[in-house]
Every structure is written in structure tokens, then in C-alpha cells.
Short mmCIF file of N, CA, C and O in Angstrom, two decimals:
data_model
loop_
_atom_site.label_atom_id
_atom_site.label_comp_id
_atom_site.label_asym_id
_atom_site.label_seq_id
_atom_site.Cartn_x
_atom_site.Cartn_y
_atom_site.Cartn_z
N MET A 1 1.01 -0.98 0.22
CA MET A 1 0.11 0.09 -0.34
C MET A 1 0.96 1.30 -0.21
O MET A 1 1.73 1.27 0.26
N HIS A 2 0.68 2.40 -0.73
CA HIS A 2 1.59 3.37 -1.03
C HIS A 2 1.26 4.26 0.61
O HIS A 2 0.13 4.19 1.01
N ALA A 3 2.27 5.01 0.73
CA ALA A 3 2.44 6.04 2.37
C ALA A 3 0.66 6.57 2.11
O ALA A 3 0.19 6.87 3.20
N PHE A 4 0.58 7.19 1.07
CA PHE A 4 -0.10 8.44 0.83
C PHE A 4 -2.07 8.04 1.08
O PHE A 4 -2.76 8.07 1.81
N ASP A 5 -1.97 6.62 0.52
CA ASP A 5 -2.94 5.37 0.88
C ASP A 5 -3.20 4.90 2.20
O ASP A 5 -4.13 5.06 2.65
N VAL A 6 -2.48 5.03 2.92
CA VAL A 6 -2.37 4.34 4.34
C VAL A 6 -2.37 6.01 5.50
O VAL A 6 -3.18 5.79 6.03
N LEU A 7 -2.04 7.19 4.64
CA LEU A 7 -2.54 8.19 5.67
C LEU A 7 -3.43 8.66 4.76
O LEU A 7 -4.14 9.62 5.64
N GLY A 8 -4.35 8.42 3.87
CA GLY A 8 -5.83 8.44 3.45
C GLY A 8 -6.41 8.62 4.59
O GLY A 8 -7.47 9.08 4.70
N ALA A 9 -6.53 7.63 5.47
CA ALA A 9 -7.63 7.47 7.08
C ALA A 9 -7.26 8.36 8.00
O ALA A 9 -5.55 8.50 8.37
N PRO A 10 -8.32 8.94 8.29
CA PRO A 10 -8.15 10.45 9.33
C PRO A 10 -8.08 9.77 10.50
O PRO A 10 -7.44 10.02 11.63
N VAL A 11 -8.00 8.32 11.23
CA VAL A 11 -7.95 7.16 12.34
C VAL A 11 -6.33 7.17 12.40
O VAL A 11 -5.65 7.08 13.47
N ARG A 12 -5.56 6.72 11.24
CA ARG A 12 -4.29 6.27 11.13
C ARG A 12 -3.32 7.59 11.28
O ARG A 12 -2.74 7.55 11.55
N ARG A 13 -3.42 8.55 10.27
CA ARG A 13 -3.02 10.13 11.18
C ARG A 13 -3.05 10.40 11.96
O ARG A 13 -2.14 10.94 12.69
N ARG A 14 -4.43 10.18 13.11
CA ARG A 14 -4.80 10.61 14.42
C ARG A 14 -3.46 9.92 15.49
O ARG A 14 -2.65 10.35 16.29
N ILE A 15 -3.96 8.31 14.66
CA ILE A 15 -2.54 7.54 15.60
C ILE A 15 -1.65 7.68 15.75
O ILE A 15 -0.80 8.08 16.79
N LEU A 16 -0.91 8.09 14.11
CA LEU A 16 0.67 8.66 14.34
C LEU A 16 0.92 9.93 15.23
O LEU A 16 1.88 10.14 15.62
N GLU A 17 -0.55 10.98 15.05
CA GLU A 17 0.29 12.01 15.89
C GLU A 17 0.08 11.79 17.46
O GLU A 17 1.15 12.63 17.96
N LEU A 18 -0.46 11.06 18.12
CA LEU A 18 -0.38 10.66 19.34
C LEU A 18 1.20 9.65 19.85
O LEU A 18 1.65 9.99 20.26
N LEU A 19 0.95 8.89 18.56
CA LEU A 19 2.88 8.44 18.87
C LEU A 19 4.02 9.29 18.40
O LEU A 19 5.18 8.86 18.94
N ALA A 20 3.69 10.85 17.70
CA ALA A 20 4.50 10.95 17.65
C ALA A 20 5.15 11.97 18.89
O ALA A 20 6.41 12.09 19.18
N ASP A 21 4.35 12.34 19.77
CA ASP A 21 4.49 12.61 21.76
C ASP A 21 5.14 11.22 21.82
O ASP A 21 6.44 12.26 22.65
N ARG A 22 4.98 10.16 21.90
CA ARG A 22 6.02 9.36 22.44
C ARG A 22 5.47 7.67 22.28
O ARG A 22 3.81 7.97 22.02
N GLU A 23 6.30 6.69 22.90
CA GLU A 23 5.72 5.48 22.81
C GLU A 23 4.57 5.48 23.44
O GLU A 23 4.41 5.44 24.76
N GLN A 24 3.68 4.73 22.93
CA GLN A 24 2.36 4.07 23.50
C GLN A 24 1.87 2.82 23.28
O GLN A 24 2.16 1.81 22.41
N THR A 25 1.19 2.55 24.77
CA THR A 25 1.05 1.10 24.35
C THR A 25 -0.13 1.04 23.93
O THR A 25 -1.08 1.52 23.30
N ALA A 26 -0.61 -0.30 22.93
CA ALA A 26 -1.83 -0.74 22.45
C ALA A 26 -3.32 -0.48 22.71
O ALA A 26 -3.98 0.66 22.07
N GLY A 27 -3.39 -0.25 24.25
CA GLY A 27 -4.14 -0.06 24.82
C GLY A 27 -4.66 1.04 25.04
O GLY A 27 -6.00 1.83 24.96
N GLU A 28 -3.91 1.67 25.58
CA GLU A 28 -3.47 3.80 24.94
C GLU A 28 -3.95 4.02 23.90
O GLU A 28 -4.87 5.27 24.10
N VAL A 29 -3.46 3.96 22.73
CA VAL A 29 -3.91 4.22 21.54
C VAL A 29 -5.53 4.05 21.29
O VAL A 29 -6.45 4.52 21.11
N SER A 30 -5.75 2.96 21.46
CA SER A 30 -7.06 2.34 21.27
C SER A 30 -8.60 3.15 22.26
O SER A 30 -9.35 3.58 21.78
N GLY A 31 -8.02 3.47 23.47
CA GLY A 31 -8.81 4.44 23.92
C GLY A 31 -8.94 5.64 23.76
O GLY A 31 -9.86 6.14 24.08
N VAL A 32 -7.67 5.89 23.20
CA VAL A 32 -8.41 7.65 22.63
C VAL A 32 -8.42 7.42 21.45
O VAL A 32 -9.87 8.20 21.34
N ILE A 33 -8.04 6.88 20.93
CA ILE A 33 -9.12 6.69 19.40
C ILE A 33 -10.86 6.03 19.29
O ILE A 33 -11.74 6.69 18.51
N GLN A 34 -10.85 5.28 19.93
CA GLN A 34 -12.45 5.07 20.21
C GLN A 34 -13.15 5.96 21.15
O GLN A 34 -14.46 6.34 20.18
N LYS A 35 -12.73 7.01 21.43
CA LYS A 35 -13.36 7.83 22.37
C LYS A 35 -13.35 8.91 20.78
O LYS A 35 -14.76 9.60 21.17
N GLU A 36 -12.63 9.22 20.99
CA GLU A 36 -12.27 10.51 19.13
C GLU A 36 -13.40 10.31 17.74
O GLU A 36 -14.27 10.61 17.73
N PHE A 37 -13.22 8.88 17.98
CA PHE A 37 -13.44 8.23 16.49
C PHE A 37 -14.97 7.39 16.37
O PHE A 37 -15.57 7.07 15.82
N GLY A 38 -15.28 7.00 17.80
CA GLY A 38 -16.31 5.96 18.12
C GLY A 38 -16.39 5.02 17.21
O GLY A 38 -17.55 4.43 16.98
N ILE A 39 -14.95 4.25 17.07
CA ILE A 39 -14.78 2.81 16.56
C ILE A 39 -14.03 1.71 17.82
O ILE A 39 -14.18 2.37 18.88
N SER A 40 -14.94 0.69 17.30
CA SER A 40 -14.29 -0.52 18.49
C SER A 40 -12.88 -0.88 18.47
O SER A 40 -12.11 -0.56 17.74
N GLN A 41 -12.30 -1.16 19.26
CA GLN A 41 -11.14 -2.07 19.69
C GLN A 41 -10.69 -2.70 17.89
O GLN A 41 -9.54 -2.39 18.19
N PRO A 42 -11.41 -3.45 18.00
CA PRO A 42 -10.91 -4.24 16.89
C PRO A 42 -10.57 -3.55 15.27
O PRO A 42 -9.77 -3.67 14.97
N ALA A 43 -11.15 -2.34 15.70
CA ALA A 43 -11.23 -1.39 14.14
C ALA A 43 -9.68 -0.81 14.79
O ALA A 43 -8.98 -0.69 13.42
N VAL A 44 -10.00 -0.42 15.55
CA VAL A 44 -8.41 0.28 15.85
C VAL A 44 -7.73 -0.53 15.90
O VAL A 44 -5.85 -0.16 15.08
N SER A 45 -7.51 -2.11 16.09
CA SER A 45 -6.61 -3.10 16.04
C SER A 45 -6.11 -2.96 14.32
O SER A 45 -5.08 -3.02 14.39
N HIS A 46 -7.05 -2.89 13.72
CA HIS A 46 -6.82 -3.30 12.11
C HIS A 46 -6.17 -1.69 11.77
O HIS A 46 -5.27 -1.92 10.74
N HIS A 47 -6.30 -0.78 11.92
CA HIS A 47 -5.29 0.65 11.85
C HIS A 47 -3.84 0.75 12.89
O HIS A 47 -3.23 0.69 11.87
N LEU A 48 -4.08 -0.29 13.05
CA LEU A 48 -2.89 -0.37 14.06
C LEU A 48 -1.97 -1.46 13.12
O LEU A 48 -0.76 -1.22 13.00
N ARG A 49 -1.98 -2.21 13.00
CA ARG A 49 -1.71 -3.23 11.68
C ARG A 49 -1.72 -2.70 10.54
O ARG A 49 -0.69 -3.13 10.08
N VAL A 50 -2.22 -2.16 9.93
CA VAL A 50 -2.23 -1.22 8.25
C VAL A 50 -0.79 -0.61 8.50
O VAL A 50 -0.28 -0.37 7.73
N LEU A 51 -1.00 0.18 9.73
CA LEU A 51 0.13 1.35 10.08
C LEU A 51 1.65 0.52 10.01
O LEU A 51 2.47 0.67 9.83
N ARG A 52 1.68 -0.70 10.57
CA ARG A 52 2.70 -1.30 10.94
C ARG A 52 3.30 -2.25 9.69
O ARG A 52 4.55 -1.63 9.78
N GLU A 53 2.51 -2.51 8.81
CA GLU A 53 2.61 -3.43 7.51
C GLU A 53 3.43 -2.16 7.02
O GLU A 53 4.30 -2.53 5.95
N ALA A 54 2.75 -1.05 7.15
CA ALA A 54 3.41 -0.09 6.29
C ALA A 54 4.21 0.59 6.70
O ALA A 54 5.32 1.11 6.23
N GLY A 55 4.92 0.25 7.45
CA GLY A 55 6.20 0.52 8.31
C GLY A 55 6.14 1.70 9.16
O GLY A 55 7.13 2.79 9.55
N PHE A 56 4.78 2.11 9.33
CA PHE A 56 4.52 3.54 9.46
C PHE A 56 4.74 3.74 11.61
O PHE A 56 4.81 4.24 11.83
N THR A 57 4.68 2.47 11.56
CA THR A 57 5.16 1.90 13.21
C THR A 57 5.68 1.01 13.46
O THR A 57 6.00 0.08 12.64
N THR A 58 6.35 0.96 14.53
CA THR A 58 7.39 -0.28 14.71
C THR A 58 6.46 -0.69 16.28
O THR A 58 6.17 0.24 17.02
N VAL A 59 6.71 -2.10 16.46
CA VAL A 59 6.32 -2.21 17.66
C VAL A 59 7.02 -3.38 17.92
O VAL A 59 7.72 -4.06 17.52
N SER A 60 6.99 -3.16 20.17
CA SER A 60 7.84 -4.03 20.60
C SER A 60 6.99 -4.79 21.73
O SER A 60 5.78 -3.83 22.31
N ALA A 61 7.62 -5.64 22.11
CA ALA A 61 6.84 -6.35 23.27
C ALA A 61 7.37 -6.25 24.80
O ALA A 61 8.90 -5.93 24.76
N GLU A 62 6.55 -5.62 25.56
CA GLU A 62 6.88 -5.20 27.11
C GLU A 62 6.64 -6.40 28.05
O GLU A 62 5.27 -6.02 28.22
N GLY A 63 6.72 -7.85 28.27
CA GLY A 63 5.95 -8.40 28.77
C GLY A 63 4.88 -8.85 28.17
O GLY A 63 4.67 -9.13 26.62
N THR A 64 3.41 -8.60 28.74
CA THR A 64 2.32 -8.97 27.40
C THR A 64 1.64 -7.45 27.04
O THR A 64 0.76 -7.40 26.15
N ARG A 65 2.16 -6.44 27.32
CA ARG A 65 2.04 -5.26 26.35
C ARG A 65 2.72 -5.11 25.31
O ARG A 65 4.25 -5.61 24.97
N ARG A 66 1.47 -4.35 24.16
CA ARG A 66 2.74 -4.28 22.92
C ARG A 66 3.05 -2.29 22.93
O ARG A 66 1.66 -2.35 22.87
N LEU A 67 3.98 -2.04 22.73
CA LEU A 67 4.45 -0.90 22.56
C LEU A 67 4.57 -0.19 20.93
O LEU A 67 5.38 -0.80 20.68
N TYR A 68 3.63 0.82 20.92
CA TYR A 68 4.04 1.30 19.56
C TYR A 68 4.59 2.81 19.11
O TYR A 68 4.52 3.34 20.70
N ALA A 69 5.59 2.33 18.15
CA ALA A 69 6.06 4.15 18.19
C ALA A 69 6.12 4.26 16.80
O ALA A 69 6.02 3.40 16.08
N VAL A 70 6.17 5.16 16.30
CA VAL A 70 6.52 6.07 15.20
C VAL A 70 7.83 5.52 14.27
O VAL A 70 8.85 5.31 14.97
N GLY A 71 7.76 4.74 12.87
CA GLY A 71 8.79 3.91 12.52
C GLY A 71 9.25 5.31 11.25
O GLY A 71 8.36 5.70 10.64
N SER A 72 10.03 5.60 11.16
CA SER A 72 10.43 6.59 9.89
C SER A 72 10.54 5.99 8.08
O SER A 72 10.23 6.88 7.42
N PRO A 73 10.74 4.89 8.10
CA PRO A 73 11.05 5.13 6.74
C PRO A 73 10.20 5.35 5.46
O PRO A 73 10.50 6.53 4.64
N PRO A 74 8.64 5.45 5.84
CA PRO A 74 7.72 5.92 4.94
C PRO A 74 7.81 7.36 5.02
O PRO A 74 7.36 8.14 4.43
N LEU A 75 7.86 7.72 6.48
CA LEU A 75 7.97 9.39 6.09
C LEU A 75 9.04 9.92 5.98
O LEU A 75 8.66 11.26 5.33
N GLU A 76 10.03 9.11 5.90
CA GLU A 76 11.48 9.50 4.92
C GLU A 76 10.55 9.98 3.10
O GLU A 76 11.56 10.74 2.80
N GLU A 77 10.11 9.16 3.09
CA GLU A 77 9.68 8.59 1.45
C GLU A 77 8.92 10.14 1.27
O GLU A 77 8.94 10.43 0.39
N ILE A 78 7.61 10.09 1.94
CA ILE A 78 6.92 11.37 1.70
C ILE A 78 7.90 12.74 1.80
O ILE A 78 7.08 13.61 0.90
N ASP A 79 8.60 12.93 3.23
CA ASP A 79 9.17 13.97 2.94
C ASP A 79 10.38 14.31 1.58
O ASP A 79 9.78 15.77 1.05
N THR A 80 10.39 13.25 0.78
CA THR A 80 11.26 13.09 -0.14
C THR A 80 10.38 13.47 -1.85
O THR A 80 10.31 14.37 -2.13
N TRP A 81 8.88 13.08 -1.47
CA TRP A 81 8.04 13.54 -2.31
C TRP A 81 8.01 14.89 -2.60
O TRP A 81 7.77 15.59 -3.28
N LEU A 82 7.98 15.69 -0.83
CA LEU A 82 7.49 16.73 -0.68
C LEU A 82 8.31 17.66 -1.42
O LEU A 82 8.43 19.16 -1.57
N GLU A 83 9.97 17.28 -1.38
CA GLU A 83 10.77 18.53 -1.82
C GLU A 83 10.53 18.86 -2.63
O GLU A 83 10.97 19.88 -3.27
N HIS A 84 9.65 18.17 -4.25
CA HIS A 84 9.32 19.02 -5.16
C HIS A 84 8.27 19.94 -4.99
O HIS A 84 8.41 20.85 -5.92
N PHE A 85 7.87 19.89 -3.79
CA PHE A 85 6.81 21.66 -3.60
C PHE A 85 7.18 22.15 -2.71
O PHE A 85 6.31 23.42 -2.26
N ARG A 86 8.34 22.19 -1.74
CA ARG A 86 9.03 23.29 -0.46
C ARG A 86 8.80 24.43 -1.31
O ARG A 86 8.50 25.40 -0.21
N ARG A 87 9.26 24.73 -2.27
CA ARG A 87 9.53 26.20 -2.94
C ARG A 87 8.23 26.49 -2.86
O ARG A 87 8.35 28.18 -2.72
N PHE A 88 7.04 26.17 -3.22
CA PHE A 88 6.47 26.75 -3.20
C PHE A 88 5.38 27.74 -1.87
O PHE A 88 5.41 28.85 -2.00
N TRP A 89 6.04 27.01 -1.28
CA TRP A 89 5.59 27.27 0.61
C TRP A 89 6.70 28.19 0.91
O TRP A 89 6.90 28.84 1.87
N ASN A 90 8.38 27.27 0.89
CA ASN A 90 9.47 28.18 1.09
C ASN A 90 9.51 29.60 0.68
O ASN A 90 9.65 30.45 1.38
N GLN A 91 9.26 30.22 -0.48
CA GLN A 91 9.06 32.01 -0.87
C GLN A 91 8.06 32.10 -0.05
O GLN A 91 8.61 33.59 0.52
N ARG A 92 6.98 31.98 0.69
CA ARG A 92 5.69 32.35 1.12
C ARG A 92 6.65 32.67 2.14
O ARG A 92 6.14 34.31 2.64
N LEU A 93 6.64 31.71 3.00
CA LEU A 93 7.55 31.81 4.48
C LEU A 93 8.76 32.87 4.46
O LEU A 93 8.71 33.57 5.54
N ASP A 94 9.44 33.07 3.41
CA ASP A 94 10.40 33.63 3.08
C ASP A 94 10.02 35.03 3.05
O ASP A 94 10.53 35.71 4.05
N ALA A 95 8.90 35.07 2.51
CA ALA A 95 8.60 36.74 1.97
C ALA A 95 7.78 37.04 3.59
O ALA A 95 7.64 38.22 3.70
N LEU A 96 6.82 36.35 4.06
CA LEU A 96 6.60 36.35 5.27
C LEU A 96 7.50 36.65 6.49
O LEU A 96 7.43 37.88 7.22
N GLY A 97 8.84 35.93 6.64
CA GLY A 97 9.79 36.52 7.27
C GLY A 97 10.42 38.07 7.01
O GLY A 97 11.23 39.20 8.11
N THR A 98 9.98 38.29 5.89
CA THR A 98 10.91 39.70 5.31
C THR A 98 10.06 40.65 5.81
O THR A 98 10.35 41.88 6.62
N GLU A 99 8.22 40.62 5.60
CA GLU A 99 7.53 41.58 6.26
C GLU A 99 7.68 41.56 8.10
O GLU A 99 7.25 43.18 7.90
N LEU A 100 8.15 40.66 8.27
CA LEU A 100 7.84 40.92 9.81
C LEU A 100 9.06 41.36 10.16
O LEU A 100 8.78 42.62 11.18
N ALA A 101 9.94 41.67 9.90
CA ALA A 101 11.54 42.34 10.07
C ALA A 101 10.97 43.80 9.68
O ALA A 101 11.89 44.41 10.53
N ARG A 102 10.74 44.00 8.41
CA ARG A 102 10.57 45.26 8.04
C ARG A 102 9.26 46.20 9.22
O ARG A 102 9.64 47.37 9.52
N GLY A 103 8.30 45.14 9.52
CA GLY A 103 7.78 46.10 10.35
C GLY A 103 8.09 46.19 11.89
O GLY A 103 8.35 47.21 12.63
N LYS A 104 9.14 45.63 12.38
CA LYS A 104 9.61 45.50 13.59
C LYS A 104 10.24 46.57 13.18
O LYS A 104 10.84 47.64 14.37
N ARG A 105 11.45 46.71 12.29
CA ARG A 105 12.53 48.39 11.99
C ARG A 105 11.40 48.77 11.95
O ARG A 105 11.87 50.31 12.52
N GLY A 106 10.36 49.26 11.34
CA GLY A 106 9.61 50.68 11.70
C GLY A 106 9.36 51.02 12.55
O GLY A 106 8.83 51.87 13.26
N THR A 107 9.13 49.94 13.50
CA THR A 107 8.24 50.61 15.22
C THR A 107 9.23 50.69 15.81
O THR A 107 9.29 51.77 16.52
N ARG A 108 10.56 49.99 15.68
CA ARG A 108 11.72 50.72 16.12
C ARG A 108 12.32 52.23 15.80
O ARG A 108 12.67 52.97 16.48
N ASN A 109 12.19 52.83 14.14
CA ASN A 109 12.62 54.04 13.72
C ASN A 109 11.83 54.43 14.39
O ASN A 109 12.28 55.91 14.22
N ARG A 110 10.22 54.33 14.47
CA ARG A 110 9.64 55.66 14.58
C ARG A 110 9.69 56.14 16.16
O ARG A 110 9.58 57.12 16.51
N GLY A 111 10.32 55.12 16.90
CA GLY A 111 10.27 55.63 18.56
C GLY A 111 8.96 55.68 19.33
O GLY A 111 7.69 55.55 19.10
N GLY A 112 8.80 55.92 20.30
CA GLY A 112 7.39 56.68 21.09
C GLY A 112 7.10 55.10 21.15
O GLY A 112 7.57 53.92 20.57
N PRO A 113 6.14 55.43 22.19
CA PRO A 113 5.18 54.34 22.77
C PRO A 113 4.71 53.45 21.55
O PRO A 113 3.90 54.20 20.35
N LYS A 114 4.19 52.30 21.76
CA LYS A 114 3.32 51.36 20.82
C LYS A 114 2.25 51.87 21.28
O LYS A 114 1.51 51.81 22.51
N PRO A 115 1.25 51.66 20.03
CA PRO A 115 -0.34 51.77 20.43
C PRO A 115 -0.69 51.56 21.40
O PRO A 115 -1.11 51.86 22.08
N SER A 116 -0.53 49.76 21.70
CA SER A 116 -0.84 49.47 23.27
C SER A 116 -0.29 49.98 24.21
O SER A 116 -1.07 49.64 25.47
N GLU A 117 0.96 50.87 24.47
CA GLU A 117 1.22 51.31 25.59
C GLU A 117 1.12 52.39 26.02
O GLU A 117 0.76 52.98 27.20
N GLY A 118 0.85 53.38 25.05
CA GLY A 118 0.63 54.52 24.85
C GLY A 118 -0.73 55.12 25.67
O GLY A 118 -2.18 54.42 25.58
N SER A 119 -1.23 56.44 25.11
CA SER A 119 -2.31 57.27 25.19
C SER A 119 -3.42 56.54 23.96
O SER A 119 -2.96 56.07 22.75
N PRO A 120 -4.73 56.74 23.54
CA PRO A 120 -5.56 56.57 22.27
C PRO A 120 -4.80 57.74 21.43
O PRO A 120 -4.33 58.84 21.48
N PRO A 121 -4.60 56.97 20.34
CA PRO A 121 -4.11 58.15 19.09
C PRO A 121 -4.70 59.17 18.76
O PRO A 121 -6.13 59.29 18.98
N HIS A 122 -4.08 60.12 18.44
CA HIS A 122 -4.12 61.35 18.68
C HIS A 122 -5.30 61.84 17.41
O HIS A 122 -5.17 60.99 16.55
N THR A 123 -6.22 62.64 17.21
CA THR A 123 -7.44 62.93 16.67
C THR A 123 -7.04 64.56 16.78
O THR A 123 -6.91 65.13 17.82
N LYS A 124 -7.13 64.95 15.43
CA LYS A 124 -6.89 65.80 15.28
C LYS A 124 -8.56 66.74 15.54
O LYS A 124 -9.88 66.55 15.56
N ASP A 125 -8.33 68.26 16.29
CA ASP A 125 -9.20 69.08 16.66
C ASP A 125 -10.49 69.25 15.74
O ASP A 125 -9.49 69.89 14.86
N ARG A 126 -11.39 69.53 15.63
CA ARG A 126 -12.49 70.44 14.80
C ARG A 126 -11.99 71.91 14.73
O ARG A 126 -12.26 72.28 16.23
N GLU A 127 -12.42 72.00 13.94
CA GLU A 127 -11.99 73.55 13.93
C GLU A 127 -13.32 73.98 13.43
O GLU A 127 -14.42 73.21 12.48
N GLU A 128 -14.12 75.39 14.39
CA GLU A 128 -15.41 75.62 14.21
C GLU A 128 -14.96 76.42 12.73
O GLU A 128 -14.47 76.96 12.09
N THR A 129 -16.28 76.56 11.89
CA THR A 129 -16.34 77.36 10.62
C THR A 129 -17.23 78.50 10.37
O THR A 129 -18.08 78.30 11.56
#
């Protein structure tokens, strides 16, 4: 199964998010997924098996418990594929960084209190005609 097919299921993406934080037992993962998605324990086990067989997770035995962790090879494959598209968002992020730097420079150069620090902005007095 292709990596993107595996990640097409919201349940499997959520399982990976949980495992990205730390290694967890099948029971811990099942508890969260059952609450969030309203699916049965056997259904969660099926998703864990798909992730394991595709290399997205690794499993190790600790006594009677099965500990799941994120496996990196398929994620590296996705990262390599995404490399072709990074230029589209990297340019935008670079432009955003430039604009943020300009805004900070402008605030520093103007001096005086920032709008939130001083009194309300000055309004011109009305002249009577």
C-alpha cells in the first residue's frame, strides 16, 4: 500500500499524531481513538496493523503489552516526495519573514510608545467654520 493511501484515513493520521508525542501501548492508543472516533477496539487494532505493515509504526513487546512507536522510513519517503513542492511554501515563508522584519524595524525607527502602551491615538481637533 502506498504511503499516501495509508495516511488517507483520518484514524491512522491521528494514531501517528499520538505516537509522535511518545511511545504508547496499544491499549492507550485504542482508548483515545475509540473516544475520538467512536470505533471499536478491533477496528483500532486493524488500523494499527495497517500502520505497522506499511512501516509507519514499530511494535515491541514489553511483557504482555505491545508498545507502538513511529517508524520513519515511509515518512522519509513522503518527505522526499514533498521536496518537489517545498519551493511553493518556502518562498511565501521567506516573504512573510521579510515583512515581519520590516514591521519590527519600522516600529523601532519611529520610536515612542507602541499603540498599546500609550494613550489613544491623537485625533485632530475640529475647527469651527
